[in-house]
């Protein structure tokens, strides 16, 4: 009877793949990328994996939702080359990014509470008249345009900036937020949310969704950290000796 490789603690690529809903090629790719430790080879050149490889794969897949594929891969690559401090710094960076995103959301929520209703506009206007209505210099509107806060189109014949009703709305919002002490970098995500929501009124639901995504990302970071910690607990210490790897050209998958 043919021996089951799992009974001896050895796993085939297909065993890892099936256990995680992946293709065997994906498992091979993860090993080649350093996301998994190097596999040992049989005398006939077949890859054999162990429980440690399964834990590495589980850790990587748990890291992806919170950190993204690229950062999760970099974390596992660092761990597998015994550069745990590099991996921990990458994890810290993701937490800092989440904290920054939370602060942006809080600033947006605070700014929206202080906004006055923006009058509905009809027709187009130009930079000079709009600047006079807002009590600012035309150069200020051009600065906002370079920052992506207003997006006037250009008249194809004259090249003049033309502000439609949506552009005027955005300019009024930016003006109010600037008067409230918000920096251009803080205003940018709010204006993006206003545009995607189609105005200020629907933003309450958008902000709830935004908060839910941040919360889900925070939970995903915790889940990924737990899986990585379990993998680190069972990783061999530096100097235990690497697994044997042969070149892809000399072995059959």
Coordinates of N, CA and C in Angstrom, one line a residue:
X1 N 0.8 -1.2 0.0 CA 0.0 0.0 0.0 C 0.9 1.2 0.0
X2 N 0.5 2.2 -0.8 CA 1.2 3.5 -0.9 C 1.1 4.3 0.4
X3 N 2.2 4.7 1.0 CA 2.2 5.4 2.2 C 1.7 6.9 2.1
X4 N 0.8 7.3 3.0 CA 0.3 8.6 3.0 C 1.4 9.5 3.6
X5 N 1.9 10.6 2.8 CA 3.0 11.4 3.3 C 2.6 12.2 4.6
X6 N 1.3 12.4 4.8 CA 0.9 13.1 6.0 C 1.1 12.2 7.3
X7 N 1.1 10.9 7.1 CA 1.2 10.0 8.3 C 2.6 10.1 8.9
X8 N 3.6 10.5 8.1 CA 5.0 10.6 8.6 C 5.3 12.1 8.9
X9 N 4.3 13.0 8.9 CA 4.6 14.4 9.2 C 5.1 15.1 7.9
X10 N 5.1 14.5 6.8 CA 5.5 15.1 5.5 C 4.3 15.4 4.7
X11 N 4.3 16.6 4.1 CA 3.2 17.0 3.3 C 3.6 17.3 1.8
X12 N 2.8 16.9 0.9 CA 3.0 17.2 -0.5 C 2.5 18.6 -0.8
X13 N 2.9 19.2 -1.9 CA 2.3 20.5 -2.3 C 0.8 20.5 -2.4
X14 N 0.2 19.4 -2.8 CA -1.2 19.3 -3.0 C -1.9 19.3 -1.6
X15 N -1.2 18.7 -0.6 CA -1.8 18.7 0.8 C -1.9 20.1 1.3
X16 N -0.8 20.9 1.2 CA -0.8 22.3 1.6 C -1.9 23.1 0.8
X17 N -1.9 22.9 -0.5 CA -2.8 23.6 -1.3 C -4.3 23.4 -1.0
X18 N -4.7 22.1 -0.8 CA -6.0 21.8 -0.5 C -6.4 22.3 0.9
X19 N -5.5 22.3 1.8 CA -5.8 22.7 3.2 C -6.1 24.2 3.3
X20 N -5.6 25.0 2.2 CA -5.8 26.4 2.3 C -6.6 27.0 1.1
X21 N -7.2 26.1 0.3 CA -8.0 26.5 -0.8 C -7.1 27.2 -1.9
X22 N -5.9 26.7 -2.1 CA -5.0 27.2 -3.1 C -4.7 26.2 -4.2
X23 N -4.1 26.6 -5.3 CA -3.5 25.7 -6.2 C -2.1 25.3 -5.8
X24 N -1.7 24.1 -6.3 CA -0.3 23.7 -6.0 C 0.7 24.6 -6.6
X25 N 0.4 25.3 -7.7 CA 1.3 26.2 -8.3 C 1.5 27.5 -7.4
X26 N 0.4 27.9 -6.7 CA 0.5 29.0 -5.8 C 1.4 28.6 -4.6
X27 N 1.3 27.4 -4.1 CA 2.2 27.0 -3.0 C 3.7 27.0 -3.5
X28 N 3.9 26.5 -4.7 CA 5.3 26.6 -5.2 C 5.8 28.0 -5.4
X29 N 4.9 28.9 -5.8 CA 5.3 30.3 -6.0 C 5.6 30.9 -4.7
X30 N 4.8 30.6 -3.6 CA 5.1 31.2 -2.3 C 6.4 30.7 -1.8
X31 N 6.7 29.5 -2.1 CA 8.1 29.0 -1.6 C 9.2 29.7 -2.4
X32 N 9.0 29.8 -3.7 CA 10.0 30.4 -4.5 C 10.2 31.9 -4.1
X33 N 9.2 32.6 -3.6 CA 9.3 34.0 -3.2 C 9.8 34.1 -1.8
X34 N 10.0 33.0 -1.1 CA 10.5 33.1 0.3 C 9.5 33.3 1.3
X35 N 8.2 33.3 0.9 CA 7.1 33.4 1.9 C 7.0 32.1 2.7
X36 N 7.3 31.0 2.1 CA 7.5 29.7 2.8 C 9.0 29.4 2.9
X37 N 9.4 28.6 4.0 CA 10.7 28.2 4.0 C 11.0 27.2 2.9
X38 N 12.3 27.1 2.5 CA 12.6 26.2 1.4 C 12.2 24.7 1.8
X39 N 11.7 24.1 0.8 CA 11.2 22.7 1.0 C 12.4 21.7 0.8
X40 N 12.3 20.6 1.5 CA 13.3 19.5 1.3 C 12.8 18.8 0.0
X41 N 13.7 18.0 -0.5 CA 13.4 17.2 -1.7 C 13.7 15.8 -1.5
X42 N 12.9 14.9 -2.1 CA 13.1 13.5 -2.0 C 14.2 13.1 -3.0
X43 N 14.6 11.9 -2.9 CA 15.7 11.4 -3.8 C 15.3 11.6 -5.3
X44 N 14.0 11.6 -5.6 CA 13.5 11.8 -6.9 C 13.2 13.2 -7.3
X45 N 13.5 14.1 -6.3 CA 13.3 15.6 -6.6 C 12.0 16.1 -6.3
X46 N 11.1 15.4 -5.6 CA 9.8 15.9 -5.2 C 9.9 16.8 -4.0
X47 N 9.1 17.8 -4.0 CA 9.1 18.7 -2.8 C 8.4 17.9 -1.6
X48 N 8.9 18.1 -0.4 CA 8.2 17.6 0.8 C 8.1 18.8 1.8
X49 N 6.9 19.0 2.3 CA 6.7 20.1 3.3 C 6.4 19.4 4.6
X50 N 6.4 20.3 5.7 CA 6.2 19.9 7.0 C 5.1 20.7 7.6
X51 N 4.8 20.5 8.9 CA 3.8 21.3 9.6 C 4.3 22.7 9.7
X52 N 5.6 22.9 9.8 CA 6.1 24.3 9.8 C 5.8 25.1 8.5
X53 N 5.8 24.4 7.4 CA 5.4 25.1 6.1 C 3.9 25.4 6.2
X54 N 3.1 24.5 6.7 CA 1.7 24.8 6.8 C 1.4 26.0 7.7
X55 N 2.2 26.1 8.8 CA 2.0 27.2 9.7 C 2.5 28.5 9.0
X56 N 3.5 28.5 8.2 CA 4.0 29.6 7.5 C 2.9 30.1 6.5
X57 N 2.3 29.2 5.8 CA 1.3 29.5 4.8 C 0.1 30.1 5.5
X58 N -0.3 29.5 6.7 CA -1.4 30.0 7.4 C -1.1 31.4 7.9
X59 N 0.1 31.7 8.4 CA 0.4 33.0 8.9 C 0.4 34.0 7.8
X60 N 0.9 33.7 6.6 CA 0.9 34.6 5.5 C -0.5 35.0 5.1
X61 N -1.4 34.0 4.9 CA -2.8 34.2 4.5 C -3.5 35.0 5.6
X62 N -3.1 34.9 6.8 CA -3.8 35.6 7.9 C -3.3 37.1 7.9
X63 N -2.1 37.3 7.5 CA -1.5 38.6 7.4 C -2.0 39.5 6.3
X64 N -2.4 38.9 5.2 CA -2.8 39.6 4.0 C -3.9 40.6 4.2
X65 N -5.0 40.2 4.8 CA -6.2 41.1 5.0 C -5.8 42.4 5.7
X66 N -4.9 42.3 6.7 CA -4.6 43.5 7.4 C -3.5 44.4 6.8
X67 N -2.5 43.7 6.2 CA -1.3 44.4 5.7 C -1.3 44.5 4.2
X68 N -2.1 43.8 3.5 CA -1.9 43.7 2.0 C -0.9 42.7 1.6
X69 N -1.0 42.2 0.4 CA -0.2 41.1 -0.1 C 1.3 41.4 -0.1
X70 N 1.6 42.6 -0.5 CA 3.0 42.9 -0.7 C 3.7 43.0 0.7
X71 N 3.1 43.7 1.7 CA 3.7 43.8 3.0 C 3.7 42.5 3.7
X72 N 2.6 41.7 3.6 CA 2.5 40.4 4.2 C 3.7 39.5 3.7
X73 N 3.9 39.6 2.4 CA 5.0 38.8 1.8 C 6.4 39.2 2.4
X74 N 6.5 40.5 2.5 CA 7.8 41.1 3.0 C 8.0 40.6 4.5
X75 N 6.9 40.6 5.3 CA 7.0 40.1 6.6 C 7.5 38.7 6.7
X76 N 6.9 37.8 5.9 CA 7.2 36.4 5.9 C 8.6 36.2 5.4
X77 N 9.0 36.9 4.4 CA 10.4 36.8 3.9 C 11.4 37.2 4.9
X78 N 11.1 38.2 5.7 CA 12.0 38.7 6.7 C 12.1 37.6 7.8
X79 N 11.0 37.0 8.2 CA 11.0 36.0 9.3 C 11.8 34.8 8.8
X80 N 11.6 34.4 7.5 CA 12.3 33.2 7.0 C 13.8 33.4 6.8
X81 N 14.2 34.6 6.8 CA 15.7 34.8 6.7 C 16.3 35.2 8.0
X82 N 15.5 34.9 9.1 CA 15.9 35.2 10.5 C 16.1 36.7 10.7
X83 N 15.3 37.5 10.0 CA 15.4 39.0 10.3 C 14.1 39.4 10.9
X84 N 13.8 38.9 12.1 CA 12.5 39.1 12.8 C 12.3 40.6 13.1
X85 N 13.4 41.3 13.4 CA 13.2 42.7 13.7 C 12.7 43.5 12.5
X86 N 13.2 43.1 11.3 CA 12.7 43.8 10.1 C 11.2 43.5 10.0
X87 N 10.7 42.3 10.2 CA 9.3 41.9 10.1 C 8.5 42.7 11.1
X88 N 9.0 42.9 12.3 CA 8.2 43.6 13.4 C 8.1 45.1 13.0
X89 N 9.2 45.6 12.4 CA 9.1 47.0 11.9 C 8.0 47.2 10.8
X90 N 7.9 46.2 9.9 CA 6.9 46.3 8.9 C 5.5 46.2 9.6
X91 N 5.3 45.4 10.6 CA 4.1 45.3 11.3 C 3.8 46.6 12.0
X92 N 4.8 47.2 12.6 CA 4.6 48.6 13.3 C 4.1 49.6 12.2
X93 N 4.7 49.6 11.0 CA 4.3 50.5 10.0 C 2.9 50.4 9.6
X94 N 2.4 49.2 9.6 CA 0.9 49.0 9.2 C 0.0 49.6 10.3
X95 N 0.5 49.4 11.6 CA -0.3 49.9 12.7 C -0.3 51.5 12.7
X96 N 0.8 52.0 12.3 CA 0.9 53.5 12.2 C 0.0 54.0 11.1
X97 N 0.0 53.3 10.0 CA -0.9 53.7 8.9 C -2.3 53.6 9.3
X98 N -2.7 52.6 10.0 CA -4.1 52.5 10.5 C -4.4 53.6 11.5
X99 N -3.5 54.0 12.4 CA -3.7 55.1 13.3 C -3.9 56.4 12.5
X100 N -3.1 56.6 11.5 CA -3.2 57.8 10.7 C -4.5 57.9 10.0
X101 N -5.0 56.7 9.5 CA -6.3 56.7 8.8 C -7.4 57.0 9.8
X102 N -7.3 56.5 11.0 CA -8.3 56.8 12.0 C -8.3 58.3 12.4
X103 N -7.2 58.9 12.4 CA -7.1 60.3 12.7 C -7.7 61.2 11.6
X104 N -7.5 60.7 10.4 CA -8.1 61.4 9.2 C -9.6 61.3 9.3
X105 N -10.1 60.1 9.6 CA -11.6 59.9 9.7 C -12.1 60.8 10.8
X106 N -11.5 60.9 12.0 CA -11.9 61.7 13.0 C -12.0 63.2 12.6
X107 N -10.9 63.6 11.9 CA -10.9 65.0 11.4 C -12.0 65.3 10.4
X108 N -12.3 64.3 9.6 CA -13.4 64.5 8.6 C -14.7 64.6 9.3
X109 N -15.0 63.7 10.3 CA -16.2 63.8 11.1 C -16.4 65.1 11.8
X110 N -15.3 65.6 12.4 CA -15.3 66.9 13.1 C -15.6 68.0 12.1
X111 N -15.0 68.0 11.0 CA -15.2 69.0 10.0 C -16.6 69.0 9.5
X112 N -17.2 67.9 9.2 CA -18.5 67.8 8.7 C -19.5 68.4 9.7
X113 N -19.3 68.1 11.0 CA -20.2 68.7 12.0 C -20.2 70.2 12.0
X114 N -19.1 70.8 11.6 CA -19.1 72.3 11.6 C -19.4 72.9 10.3
X115 N -19.7 72.1 9.2 CA -20.0 72.7 7.9 C -21.4 73.4 7.9
X116 N -21.4 74.5 7.2 CA -22.7 75.1 6.9 C -23.2 74.6 5.6
X117 N -24.5 74.6 5.3 CA -25.0 74.2 4.0 C -24.4 75.0 2.9
X118 N -24.0 74.2 1.9 CA -23.4 74.9 0.7 C -24.6 75.1 -0.3
X119 N -24.7 76.4 -0.8 CA -25.8 76.7 -1.7 C -25.7 75.9 -3.0
X120 N -26.8 75.5 -3.5 CA -26.8 74.8 -4.8 C -26.5 75.7 -5.9
X121 N -25.7 75.3 -6.9 CA -25.3 76.2 -8.0 C -26.0 75.7 -9.3
X122 N -26.1 76.7 -10.2 CA -26.6 76.5 -11.5 C -25.6 77.2 -12.5
X123 N -25.3 76.5 -13.5 CA -24.4 77.1 -14.5 C -22.9 77.1 -14.1
X124 N -22.1 77.7 -15.0 CA -20.7 77.7 -14.8 C -20.2 79.1 -14.4
X125 N -19.0 79.1 -13.8 CA -18.3 80.4 -13.5 C -16.8 80.2 -13.7
X126 N -16.2 81.4 -13.6 CA -14.7 81.4 -13.8 C -14.0 81.7 -12.6
X127 N -12.6 81.6 -12.6 CA -11.8 81.7 -11.5 C -12.0 83.0 -10.8
X128 N -12.0 84.2 -11.5 CA -12.1 85.5 -10.9 C -13.4 85.7 -10.1
X129 N -14.6 85.5 -10.8 CA -15.9 85.6 -10.0 C -16.0 84.7 -8.8
X130 N -15.5 83.4 -9.0 CA -15.6 82.5 -7.8 C -14.7 83.0 -6.7
X131 N -13.5 83.4 -7.0 CA -12.6 83.9 -6.0 C -13.2 85.1 -5.2
X132 N -13.9 86.0 -6.0 CA -14.5 87.1 -5.3 C -15.7 86.7 -4.4
X133 N -16.4 85.7 -4.8 CA -17.5 85.2 -4.0 C -17.0 84.6 -2.7
X134 N -15.8 83.9 -2.8 CA -15.3 83.3 -1.6 C -14.4 84.3 -0.8
X135 N -14.1 85.4 -1.3 CA -13.2 86.4 -0.6 C -11.8 85.9 -0.6
X136 N -11.3 85.3 -1.6 CA -10.0 84.8 -1.7 C -9.3 85.3 -3.0
X137 N -8.0 85.1 -3.1 CA -7.3 85.4 -4.3 C -7.5 84.3 -5.4
X138 N -7.5 84.6 -6.7 CA -7.5 83.5 -7.7 C -6.3 82.5 -7.5
X139 N -5.2 83.0 -7.0 CA -4.0 82.1 -6.8 C -4.3 81.0 -5.8
X140 N -5.2 81.4 -4.9 CA -5.6 80.4 -3.8 C -6.4 79.2 -4.5
X141 N -7.3 79.6 -5.4 CA -8.0 78.5 -6.1 C -7.1 77.7 -6.9
X142 N -6.1 78.3 -7.5 CA -5.1 77.5 -8.3 C -4.3 76.6 -7.4
X143 N -4.0 77.0 -6.2 CA -3.3 76.2 -5.3 C -4.2 75.0 -4.9
X144 N -5.4 75.2 -4.7 CA -6.3 74.1 -4.3 C -6.4 73.1 -5.5
X145 N -6.4 73.7 -6.7 CA -6.5 72.8 -7.9 C -5.3 71.9 -8.0
X146 N -4.1 72.5 -7.7 CA -2.8 71.7 -7.8 C -2.9 70.6 -6.7
X147 N -3.6 70.8 -5.6 CA -3.7 69.9 -4.5 C -4.8 68.8 -4.8
X148 N -5.5 69.0 -5.9 CA -6.6 68.1 -6.2 C -7.9 68.3 -5.5
X149 N -8.0 69.5 -4.9 CA -9.2 69.8 -4.1 C -10.4 70.3 -4.9
X150 N -10.0 71.0 -6.0 CA -11.0 71.4 -7.0 C -10.5 71.0 -8.3
X151 N -11.4 70.7 -9.2 CA -11.0 70.1 -10.5 C -11.8 70.8 -11.7
X152 N -11.6 72.1 -11.9 CA -12.2 72.8 -13.0 C -11.8 72.2 -14.3
X153 N -12.7 72.3 -15.3 CA -12.3 71.9 -16.6 C -11.7 73.1 -17.4
X154 N -11.1 72.9 -18.5 CA -10.6 74.0 -19.3 C -11.5 74.3 -20.5
X155 N -11.8 75.5 -20.8 CA -12.5 75.9 -22.0 C -11.6 75.5 -23.2
X156 N -12.0 74.7 -24.1 CA -11.2 74.3 -25.2 C -10.8 75.4 -26.2
X157 N -11.5 76.5 -26.2 CA -11.2 77.6 -27.1 C -10.3 78.6 -26.4
X158 N -10.5 78.9 -25.2 CA -9.8 80.0 -24.5 C -8.7 79.4 -23.5
X159 N -8.9 78.2 -23.1 CA -8.0 77.6 -22.1 C -8.3 78.1 -20.7
X160 N -9.4 78.9 -20.5 CA -9.7 79.4 -19.2 C -10.3 78.3 -18.3
X161 N -10.1 78.4 -17.0 CA -10.7 77.4 -16.1 C -12.2 77.7 -16.0
X162 N -13.0 76.6 -16.0 CA -14.4 76.7 -15.9 C -14.9 75.9 -14.8
X163 N -15.5 76.5 -13.8 CA -16.0 75.8 -12.6 C -17.5 75.5 -12.8
X164 N -17.8 74.2 -12.8 CA -19.2 73.8 -12.9 C -19.8 73.8 -11.4
X165 N -21.1 73.5 -11.3 CA -21.7 73.5 -10.0 C -21.0 72.6 -9.0
X166 N -20.5 71.4 -9.4 CA -19.8 70.5 -8.4 C -18.5 71.1 -8.0
X167 N -17.8 71.8 -8.9 CA -16.6 72.5 -8.6 C -16.8 73.6 -7.6
X168 N -17.9 74.4 -7.8 CA -18.2 75.5 -6.9 C -18.5 74.9 -5.5
X169 N -19.3 73.8 -5.5 CA -19.5 73.2 -4.2 C -18.2 72.8 -3.5
X170 N -17.3 72.1 -4.2 CA -16.1 71.7 -3.6 C -15.3 72.9 -3.1
X171 N -15.3 74.0 -3.9 CA -14.5 75.2 -3.5 C -15.1 75.8 -2.2
X172 N -16.4 75.8 -2.1 CA -17.0 76.3 -0.8 C -16.7 75.4 0.4
X173 N -16.7 74.1 0.1 CA -16.3 73.2 1.2 C -14.9 73.4 1.7
X174 N -14.0 73.5 0.7 CA -12.6 73.7 1.0 C -12.4 75.0 1.8
X175 N -13.1 76.0 1.3 CA -13.0 77.3 2.0 C -13.4 77.2 3.4
X176 N -14.5 76.6 3.7 CA -15.0 76.4 5.1 C -14.1 75.6 5.9
X177 N -13.5 74.6 5.4 CA -12.6 73.7 6.1 C -11.3 74.4 6.4
X178 N -10.8 75.2 5.4 CA -9.6 76.0 5.7 C -9.8 77.0 6.8
X179 N -11.0 77.7 6.8 CA -11.3 78.6 7.8 C -11.4 78.0 9.2
X180 N -11.8 76.7 9.2 CA -11.8 75.9 10.4 C -10.5 75.4 10.9
X181 N -9.4 75.7 10.1 CA -8.1 75.3 10.5 C -7.6 74.0 10.0
X182 N -8.4 73.4 9.0 CA -7.9 72.1 8.4 C -6.8 72.4 7.4
X183 N -5.8 71.5 7.4 CA -4.8 71.6 6.4 C -5.2 71.0 5.1
X184 N -4.5 71.3 4.0 CA -4.9 70.8 2.7 C -4.9 69.3 2.7
X185 N -3.8 68.7 3.3 CA -3.7 67.2 3.3 C -4.9 66.6 4.1
X186 N -5.4 67.3 5.1 CA -6.6 66.8 5.8 C -7.9 66.9 5.1
X187 N -7.9 67.9 4.2 CA -9.1 68.2 3.5 C -9.3 67.2 2.3
X188 N -8.2 66.8 1.7 CA -8.2 66.0 0.5 C -9.1 64.7 0.7
X189 N -8.9 63.9 1.7 CA -9.8 62.7 1.8 C -11.3 63.1 2.0
X190 N -11.5 64.2 2.7 CA -12.9 64.6 2.8 C -13.6 64.9 1.4
X191 N -12.9 65.7 0.6 CA -13.4 66.1 -0.7 C -13.5 64.8 -1.5
X192 N -12.6 63.9 -1.4 CA -12.7 62.6 -2.2 C -14.0 61.9 -1.8
X193 N -14.3 61.9 -0.4 CA -15.5 61.2 0.0 C -16.7 61.9 -0.4
X194 N -16.7 63.3 -0.4 CA -17.9 64.0 -0.9 C -18.1 63.7 -2.4
X195 N -17.1 63.6 -3.2 CA -17.3 63.3 -4.6 C -17.8 61.9 -4.8
X196 N -17.2 61.0 -4.1 CA -17.7 59.6 -4.3 C -19.1 59.4 -3.8
X197 N -19.5 60.2 -2.8 CA -20.9 60.0 -2.2 C -21.9 60.9 -3.0
X198 N -21.4 61.7 -3.9 CA -22.3 62.6 -4.7 C -22.8 63.8 -3.9
X199 N -22.1 64.2 -2.9 CA -22.5 65.4 -2.1 C -22.3 65.1 -0.6
X200 N -22.6 66.1 0.2 CA -22.4 66.1 1.6 C -23.4 65.2 2.3
X201 N -24.7 65.3 1.9 CA -25.8 64.6 2.6 C -25.6 63.1 2.7
X202 N -25.1 62.4 1.7 CA -25.0 60.9 1.9 C -23.8 60.5 2.7
X203 N -23.0 61.5 3.2 CA -21.7 61.1 3.8 C -21.8 60.4 5.1
X204 N -23.0 60.5 5.8 CA -23.1 59.8 7.1 C -23.0 58.3 6.9
X205 N -23.6 57.8 5.9 CA -23.5 56.3 5.6 C -22.1 56.0 5.1
X206 N -21.5 56.9 4.3 CA -20.1 56.6 3.8 C -19.1 56.6 5.0
X207 N -19.3 57.5 6.0 CA -18.4 57.5 7.1 C -18.6 56.3 8.0
X208 N -19.8 55.8 8.1 CA -20.0 54.6 8.8 C -19.3 53.4 8.2
X209 N -19.4 53.3 6.8 CA -18.7 52.3 6.1 C -17.2 52.4 6.3
X210 N -16.7 53.7 6.2 CA -15.3 53.9 6.4 C -14.8 53.4 7.8
X211 N -15.6 53.7 8.8 CA -15.3 53.3 10.1 C -15.3 51.8 10.2
X212 N -16.3 51.2 9.6 CA -16.3 49.7 9.6 C -15.1 49.1 9.0
X213 N -14.6 49.7 7.9 CA -13.5 49.1 7.2 C -12.2 49.3 8.1
X214 N -12.1 50.4 8.8 CA -11.0 50.6 9.6 C -11.0 49.5 10.8
X215 N -12.2 49.3 11.3 CA -12.3 48.3 12.4 C -12.0 46.9 11.9
X216 N -12.5 46.6 10.7 CA -12.1 45.3 10.2 C -10.6 45.1 9.9
X217 N -10.0 46.2 9.5 CA -8.6 46.1 9.3 C -7.8 46.0 10.6
X218 N -8.3 46.7 11.7 CA -7.7 46.5 13.0 C -7.8 45.1 13.5
X219 N -9.0 44.5 13.3 CA -9.2 43.1 13.7 C -8.3 42.1 12.9
X220 N -8.2 42.4 11.6 CA -7.3 41.6 10.7 C -5.9 41.7 11.1
X221 N -5.4 42.9 11.6 CA -4.0 43.0 12.1 C -3.8 42.1 13.3
X222 N -4.8 42.1 14.2 CA -4.7 41.2 15.4 C -4.7 39.7 15.0
X223 N -5.6 39.3 14.0 CA -5.6 37.9 13.6 C -4.2 37.6 13.0
X224 N -3.7 38.4 12.1 CA -2.4 38.1 11.5 C -1.3 38.1 12.5
X225 N -1.3 38.9 13.5 CA -0.3 38.9 14.5 C -0.3 37.6 15.3
X226 N -1.5 37.1 15.6 CA -1.6 35.9 16.4 C -1.1 34.7 15.5
X227 N -1.4 34.7 14.3 CA -0.9 33.6 13.4 C 0.6 33.6 13.2
X228 N 1.1 34.9 13.1 CA 2.6 35.0 13.0 C 3.3 34.6 14.3
X229 N 2.7 35.0 15.4 CA 3.3 34.6 16.7 C 3.4 33.1 16.8
X230 N 2.3 32.4 16.4 CA 2.3 31.0 16.5 C 3.4 30.4 15.6
X231 N 3.6 31.0 14.4 CA 4.7 30.5 13.5 C 6.0 30.8 14.1
X232 N 6.2 31.9 14.7 CA 7.5 32.3 15.3 C 7.8 31.3 16.5
X233 N 6.8 30.9 17.2 CA 7.0 30.0 18.4 C 7.5 28.7 17.9
X234 N 7.2 28.3 16.7 CA 7.6 26.9 16.2 C 8.7 27.0 15.1
X235 N 9.2 28.2 14.9 CA 10.3 28.3 13.9 C 11.6 27.9 14.5
X236 N 12.5 27.3 13.8 CA 13.8 26.9 14.3 C 14.7 28.1 14.6
X237 N 15.5 28.0 15.6 CA 16.4 29.1 15.9 C 17.5 29.2 14.8
X238 N 18.0 30.4 14.7 CA 19.1 30.6 13.7 C 20.3 29.6 14.0
X239 N 20.8 29.0 12.9 CA 21.9 28.1 13.1 C 21.4 26.6 13.1
X240 N 20.1 26.4 13.1 CA 19.6 25.0 13.1 C 19.9 24.3 11.8
X241 N 20.2 25.1 10.8 CA 20.5 24.5 9.5 C 19.3 24.7 8.5
X242 N 19.6 25.1 7.3 CA 18.5 25.3 6.3 C 18.1 24.0 5.7
X243 N 16.9 24.1 5.1 CA 16.4 22.9 4.4 C 17.1 22.8 3.1
X244 N 17.2 21.6 2.5 CA 17.9 21.4 1.3 C 17.0 21.9 0.1
X245 N 17.6 22.7 -0.8 CA 16.8 23.1 -1.9 C 17.6 22.8 -3.2
X246 N 16.9 22.3 -4.2 CA 17.6 22.2 -5.5 C 17.0 23.1 -6.5
X247 N 17.6 23.3 -7.6 CA 17.1 24.2 -8.6 C 15.8 23.6 -9.2
X248 N 15.0 24.6 -9.7 CA 13.7 24.1 -10.3 C 14.0 23.3 -11.6
X249 N 15.1 23.5 -12.2 CA 15.4 22.8 -13.5 C 15.8 21.3 -13.2
X250 N 16.2 21.1 -12.0 CA 16.7 19.7 -11.7 C 15.8 18.8 -10.9
X251 N 14.6 19.4 -10.7 CA 13.6 18.6 -9.9 C 12.2 18.7 -10.4
X252 N 11.5 17.7 -10.2 CA 10.1 17.7 -10.6 C 9.2 18.2 -9.5
X253 N 8.2 19.1 -9.8 CA 7.4 19.7 -8.7 C 6.6 18.6 -8.0

